[in-house]
Every structure is written in structure tokens, then in C-alpha cells.
Coordinates of N, CA and C in Angstrom, one line a residue:
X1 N -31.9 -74.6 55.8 CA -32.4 -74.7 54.4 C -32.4 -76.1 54.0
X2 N -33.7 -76.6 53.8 CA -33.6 -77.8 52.8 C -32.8 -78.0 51.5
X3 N -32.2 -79.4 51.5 CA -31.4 -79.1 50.1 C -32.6 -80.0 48.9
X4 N -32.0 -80.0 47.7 CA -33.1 -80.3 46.5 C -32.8 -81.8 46.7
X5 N -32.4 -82.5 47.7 CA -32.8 -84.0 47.9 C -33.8 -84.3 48.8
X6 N -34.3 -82.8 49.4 CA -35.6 -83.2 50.6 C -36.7 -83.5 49.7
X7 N -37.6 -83.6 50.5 CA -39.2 -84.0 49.8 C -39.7 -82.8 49.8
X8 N -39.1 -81.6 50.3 CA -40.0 -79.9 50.5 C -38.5 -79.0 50.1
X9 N -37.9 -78.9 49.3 CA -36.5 -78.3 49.1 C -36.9 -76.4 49.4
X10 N -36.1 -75.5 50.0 CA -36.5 -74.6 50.2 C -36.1 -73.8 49.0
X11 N -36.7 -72.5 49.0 CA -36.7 -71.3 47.9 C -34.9 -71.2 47.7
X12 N -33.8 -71.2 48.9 CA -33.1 -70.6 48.6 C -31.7 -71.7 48.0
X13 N -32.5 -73.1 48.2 CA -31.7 -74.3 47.6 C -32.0 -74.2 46.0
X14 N -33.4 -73.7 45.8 CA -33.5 -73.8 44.5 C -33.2 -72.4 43.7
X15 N -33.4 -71.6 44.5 CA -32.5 -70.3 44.1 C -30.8 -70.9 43.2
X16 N -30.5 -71.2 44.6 CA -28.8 -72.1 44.5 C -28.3 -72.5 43.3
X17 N -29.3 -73.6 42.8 CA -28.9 -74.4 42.3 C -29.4 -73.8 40.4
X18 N -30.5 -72.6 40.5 CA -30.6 -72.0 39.1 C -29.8 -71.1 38.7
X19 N -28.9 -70.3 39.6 CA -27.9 -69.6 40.0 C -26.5 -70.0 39.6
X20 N -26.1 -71.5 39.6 CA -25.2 -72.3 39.8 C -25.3 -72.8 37.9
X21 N -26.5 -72.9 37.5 CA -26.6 -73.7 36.1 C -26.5 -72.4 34.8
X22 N -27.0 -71.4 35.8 CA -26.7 -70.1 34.9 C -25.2 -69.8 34.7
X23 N -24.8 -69.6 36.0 CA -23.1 -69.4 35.9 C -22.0 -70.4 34.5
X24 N -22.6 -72.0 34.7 CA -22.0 -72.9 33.8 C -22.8 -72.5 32.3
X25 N -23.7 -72.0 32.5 CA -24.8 -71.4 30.4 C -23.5 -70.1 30.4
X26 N -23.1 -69.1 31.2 CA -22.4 -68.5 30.4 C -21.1 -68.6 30.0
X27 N -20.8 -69.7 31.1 CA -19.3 -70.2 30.8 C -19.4 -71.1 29.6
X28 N -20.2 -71.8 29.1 CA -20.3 -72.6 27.7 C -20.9 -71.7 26.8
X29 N -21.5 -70.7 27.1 CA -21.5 -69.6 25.9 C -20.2 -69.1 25.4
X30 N -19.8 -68.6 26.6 CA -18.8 -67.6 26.0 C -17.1 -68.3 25.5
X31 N -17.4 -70.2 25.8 CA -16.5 -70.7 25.1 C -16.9 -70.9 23.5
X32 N -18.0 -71.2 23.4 CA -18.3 -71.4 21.9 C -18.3 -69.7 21.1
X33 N -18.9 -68.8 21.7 CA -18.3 -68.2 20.8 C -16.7 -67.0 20.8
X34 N -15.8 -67.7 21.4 CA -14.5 -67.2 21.2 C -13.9 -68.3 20.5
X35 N -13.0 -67.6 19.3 CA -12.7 -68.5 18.2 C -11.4 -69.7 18.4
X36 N -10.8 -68.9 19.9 CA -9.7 -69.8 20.2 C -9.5 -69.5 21.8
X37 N -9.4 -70.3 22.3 CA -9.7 -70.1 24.1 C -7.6 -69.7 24.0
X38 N -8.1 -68.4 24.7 CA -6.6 -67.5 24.9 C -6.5 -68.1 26.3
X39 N -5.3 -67.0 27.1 CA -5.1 -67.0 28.4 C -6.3 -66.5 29.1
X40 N -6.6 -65.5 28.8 CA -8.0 -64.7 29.7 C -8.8 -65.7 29.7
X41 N -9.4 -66.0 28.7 CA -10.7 -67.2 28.7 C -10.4 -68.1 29.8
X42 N -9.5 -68.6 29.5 CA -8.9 -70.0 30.6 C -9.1 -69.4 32.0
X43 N -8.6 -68.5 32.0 CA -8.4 -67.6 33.9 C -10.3 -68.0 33.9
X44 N -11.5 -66.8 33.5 CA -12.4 -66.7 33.3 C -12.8 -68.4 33.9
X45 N -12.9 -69.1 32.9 CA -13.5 -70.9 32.9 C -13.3 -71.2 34.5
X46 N -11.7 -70.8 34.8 CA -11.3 -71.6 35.7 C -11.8 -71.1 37.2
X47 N -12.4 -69.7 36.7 CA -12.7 -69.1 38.2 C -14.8 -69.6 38.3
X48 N -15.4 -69.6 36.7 CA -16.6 -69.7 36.8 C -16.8 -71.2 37.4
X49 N -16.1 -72.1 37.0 CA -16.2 -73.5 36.8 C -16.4 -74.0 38.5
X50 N -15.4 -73.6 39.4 CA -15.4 -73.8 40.6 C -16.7 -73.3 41.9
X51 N -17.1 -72.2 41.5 CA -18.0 -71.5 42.0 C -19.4 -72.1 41.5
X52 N -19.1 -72.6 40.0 CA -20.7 -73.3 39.8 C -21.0 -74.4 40.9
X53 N -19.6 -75.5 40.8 CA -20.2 -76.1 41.3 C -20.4 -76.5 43.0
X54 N -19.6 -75.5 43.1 CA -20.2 -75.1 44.5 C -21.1 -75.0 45.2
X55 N -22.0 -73.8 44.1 CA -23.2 -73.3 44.1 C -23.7 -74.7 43.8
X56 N -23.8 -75.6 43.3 CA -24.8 -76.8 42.9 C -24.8 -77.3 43.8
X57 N -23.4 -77.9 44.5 CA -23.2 -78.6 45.8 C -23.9 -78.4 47.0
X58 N -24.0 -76.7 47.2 CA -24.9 -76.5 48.2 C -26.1 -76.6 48.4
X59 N -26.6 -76.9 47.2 CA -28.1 -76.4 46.7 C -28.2 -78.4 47.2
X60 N -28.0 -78.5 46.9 CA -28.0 -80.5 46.8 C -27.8 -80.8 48.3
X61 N -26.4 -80.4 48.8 CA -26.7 -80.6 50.5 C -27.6 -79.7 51.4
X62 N -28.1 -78.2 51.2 CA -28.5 -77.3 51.5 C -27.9 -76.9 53.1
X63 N -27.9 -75.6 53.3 CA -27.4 -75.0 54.4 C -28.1 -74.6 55.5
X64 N -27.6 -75.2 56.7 CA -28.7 -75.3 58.0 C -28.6 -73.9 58.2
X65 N -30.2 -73.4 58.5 CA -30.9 -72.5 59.2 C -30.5 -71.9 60.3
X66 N -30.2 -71.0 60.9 CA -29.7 -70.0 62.0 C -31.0 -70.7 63.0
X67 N -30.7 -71.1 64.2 CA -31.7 -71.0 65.2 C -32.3 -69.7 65.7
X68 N -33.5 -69.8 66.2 CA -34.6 -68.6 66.5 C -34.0 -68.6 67.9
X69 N -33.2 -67.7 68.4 CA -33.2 -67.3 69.7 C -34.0 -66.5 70.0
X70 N -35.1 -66.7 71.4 CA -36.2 -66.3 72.2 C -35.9 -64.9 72.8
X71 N -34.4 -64.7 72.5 CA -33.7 -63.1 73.1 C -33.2 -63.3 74.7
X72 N -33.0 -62.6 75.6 CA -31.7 -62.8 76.9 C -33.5 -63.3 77.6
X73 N -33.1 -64.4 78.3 CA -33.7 -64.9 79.8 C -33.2 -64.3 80.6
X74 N -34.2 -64.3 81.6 CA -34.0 -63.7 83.2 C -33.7 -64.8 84.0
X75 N -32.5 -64.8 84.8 CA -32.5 -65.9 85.4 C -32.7 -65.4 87.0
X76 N -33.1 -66.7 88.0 CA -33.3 -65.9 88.9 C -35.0 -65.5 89.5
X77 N -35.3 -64.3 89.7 CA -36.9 -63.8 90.2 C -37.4 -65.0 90.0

């Protein structure tokens, strides 16, 4: 997979990386409207926050492609 620094970035880098900005929109939503960030909230933040940017990271370096193996050769005959 090309990451979103290639000059042709693939579907699933940009998938990644919309995926990754959505995760941090609900995590800034749902801080603004709770009126005092409890214990839960915090747990919540601290699990979304990591994973976003994960998700962004990968999208930015992108993840190499499985090679096309041709299936078992005959060796021999």
C-alpha cells in the first residue's frame, strides 16, 4: 500500500487516514460536550487518542502489499 506521501497514495492509506481523523472528531466531541471530564472520559480519550494516531501514522508511512505468489512450482521434469 502506498502511503499519503506517494505521488499515487492507495484507497486503503486514504481510507486510514479518514478513519484515524474521524476517531479524534469523536474524541473532541464528546469532550466538549461532557461538562467535566470524569474517570470514564479519561479511560475513553486515552484509549481513542492512541489508536488515532496510529491509524494516521500508517496511513502516512503506508503498509507493504502481500507478494503475488504464482502457486507451488514443479521442480525437476
Amino acid at each position: 500500500m502506498n502511503g499519503l506521501a506517494s505521488t499515487t497514495p492507495s484507497p486503503g492509506a486514504i481510507r486510514l487516514t479518514v478513519s484515524g481523523f474521524l476517531l479524534m472528531l469523536v474524541q473532541s466531541t464528546l469532550l466538549l460536550l461532557s461538562p467535566q471530564l470524569d474517570r470514564d472520559s479519561g479511560v475513553l480519550i486515552g484509549i481513542l487518542t492512541p489508536l488515532a494516531l496510529c491509524a494516521f501514522t500508517t496511513a502516512l508511512i503506508g503498509v507493504p502489499e502481500p507478494t503475488a505468489s504464482p502457486g507451488k512450482q514443479r521442480h525437476g521434469m
